[in-house]
Steps between C-alpha positions, in 0.01 A plus 500: 500500500273387784807372686642854518190628681613311806669740741763243594613410147852630479849382416469131415135492395530823300807364321322178406193693386717722280677200351175324417347808341811587298532145368141502376503843332660627177753784510242768413290436811765386745618827656148644518351207688802446725463859621127441547586234759668763715196726465264227614730411790481861616121482491541222754737721696235774509258244635739398776562864587124559526469200732795632701327837541170339602647227720841612631701182571606625843131504604332244273772248427276197447248688285776659291676169433173325419401770251830514312544122490159419351581588138836315488321194637240516222773538239683198641185289478440611141857414397477165674229396255586697186866597533626248243310682228731798541832313471744645248507308168845645434633352822348161422649500150845603623491218754412239240127469579366573152176309566421720802591810300265407215221413745514850651514663158195300392319618811583859412393449137169345605420810706457701178201473264574281194459795263781687680748212484760547227731212585672300223413135449707272721610777736433275801720215382765454774749393233491852355573666834880489501792700627774602263804274467719700735248472784389139464776363720408748770138389500593133512705548815278759668211264566716270713676768703434546868472842662869556579605391149248744358641779716848422369381622159506850647879471515516564127710823497244727335216381722714512814601859425140602435379337823770682699431840344124469542560366850691817591222740412236263638689490831492878515136522396385250763712672765348840424145371457507319835657796680253737336203283594603406856679819602277772352233491774762518774684779319186712458418463868854592607496824300152592626317423175287208619197645320668416168507126569151394388482718184850386402399135533209563262704719264760229440281238326310771311831629362596147399173452312540838328846416367388155385218660302742757358739226388214326315344804328498445126438130517718201403795589281457877542499557876801635687616161626504367142625805312777610739818306583481315830839595648461882475156469662658309787769765537242779507311307767802466726603865465147630560447269797828613658416867444157492664618285790762768565225764514343325800768662715414850374157554659262405779189633326227236479389580146853531367595164650198329344589654164860384533388148587267501199776605260755261649257213450452594136871451436520191717217341302681577175787289632274215610297493178777551245746292702248218518457504123878504449561206734228298329634564150873480569528130586420192289195288577708206627630707792268802507337419834829384654675816386232722645513297820875560523453873439223517760729323747733800470200723559395305808848550641446873455170479685664309786782753515253788518308335784822457698654840431222756487457514878872555553509768232215691665669484839810660353313773309134523409588602143766235445253249343416765239867552417555124481199439275585782258863389476405137442253594225769699320729197518220286354465744213870461423463122496234521228760639258644147490174358361433455130179623339262220400166673432305370201685169474335158483537281807781247488419154628820302567831576664753557218672176404844651554433475875514124450829516318361518147612755243230701328551569132365808323271280290325372809392852592331578824433186700213411721175596331215255481367501147142621494513651850671830424 
């Protein structure tokens, strides 16, 4: 969780952090702690906003950069010396490194007092850590694959479809988030509401923290993110985000604008938090990070598109970015209807064997789970 305090941890680093955490935790705790990562990240965002208010970059560029880069530097030094202790045992097992997997599990077991350890005799015997028959061939080949061969696993039809669907709504979310972040200050100044800029910048991370806490109320297994289906939560997030972004065009009142920004950020954070949990759970361990990387590549394209288009849109009509963002969010909501619900399921570990030309029989059941790591 310390990694998510860094104000610059986003996209790639957040994806890897989510993968590592999900692959260590059982189903009961997974959604709760994955959402907590987003909450802690927004604490870092509040810190950056406070530094921004105290040392505006346009006046104190060197001081601002030095302040916000100190914590990421400390995290990098810590991971340089202790990062291997946090490697995913699931990932090691799926890639044929059973010795490394057992070593990490022993390290985790040793961190608990002996009286609290309830592990069966011989649990750390690498010979007992096996994949089921249908997945063994996948593991044997995975350890010798290079990066482009590993990416080819995403061409399995079900995974390819899921990457494309998630990529669509991620494209829209990144587009809107970047426009909202980069364009909002300029928009407020153009409509004569410059006084709303600073309070809006503080309201945004506070709203994100509030919704993260709300999603975790009740604790593991009973909180909203665990008890409610993921896809409807995503759909509610997109609709609410689109609605409140549309309201930005309805007023120039400072307090109303800050309230609208606050509410819009609540729904945006629902998308980030629940969407992050969905992306982490939807893909098997063998390609989980690669799949999220592919989805985030779609999102980055949306961010690039927003950077190139928002200026042109504002020149045409000051409210055109609002219309574009609301329309795109509605389209993203429609895309989520193509996603299947997966809440409450155990993580899968290997790409289904049928993607390698094998035929799965009913007796083989669900492939890809590492025995003892569910």
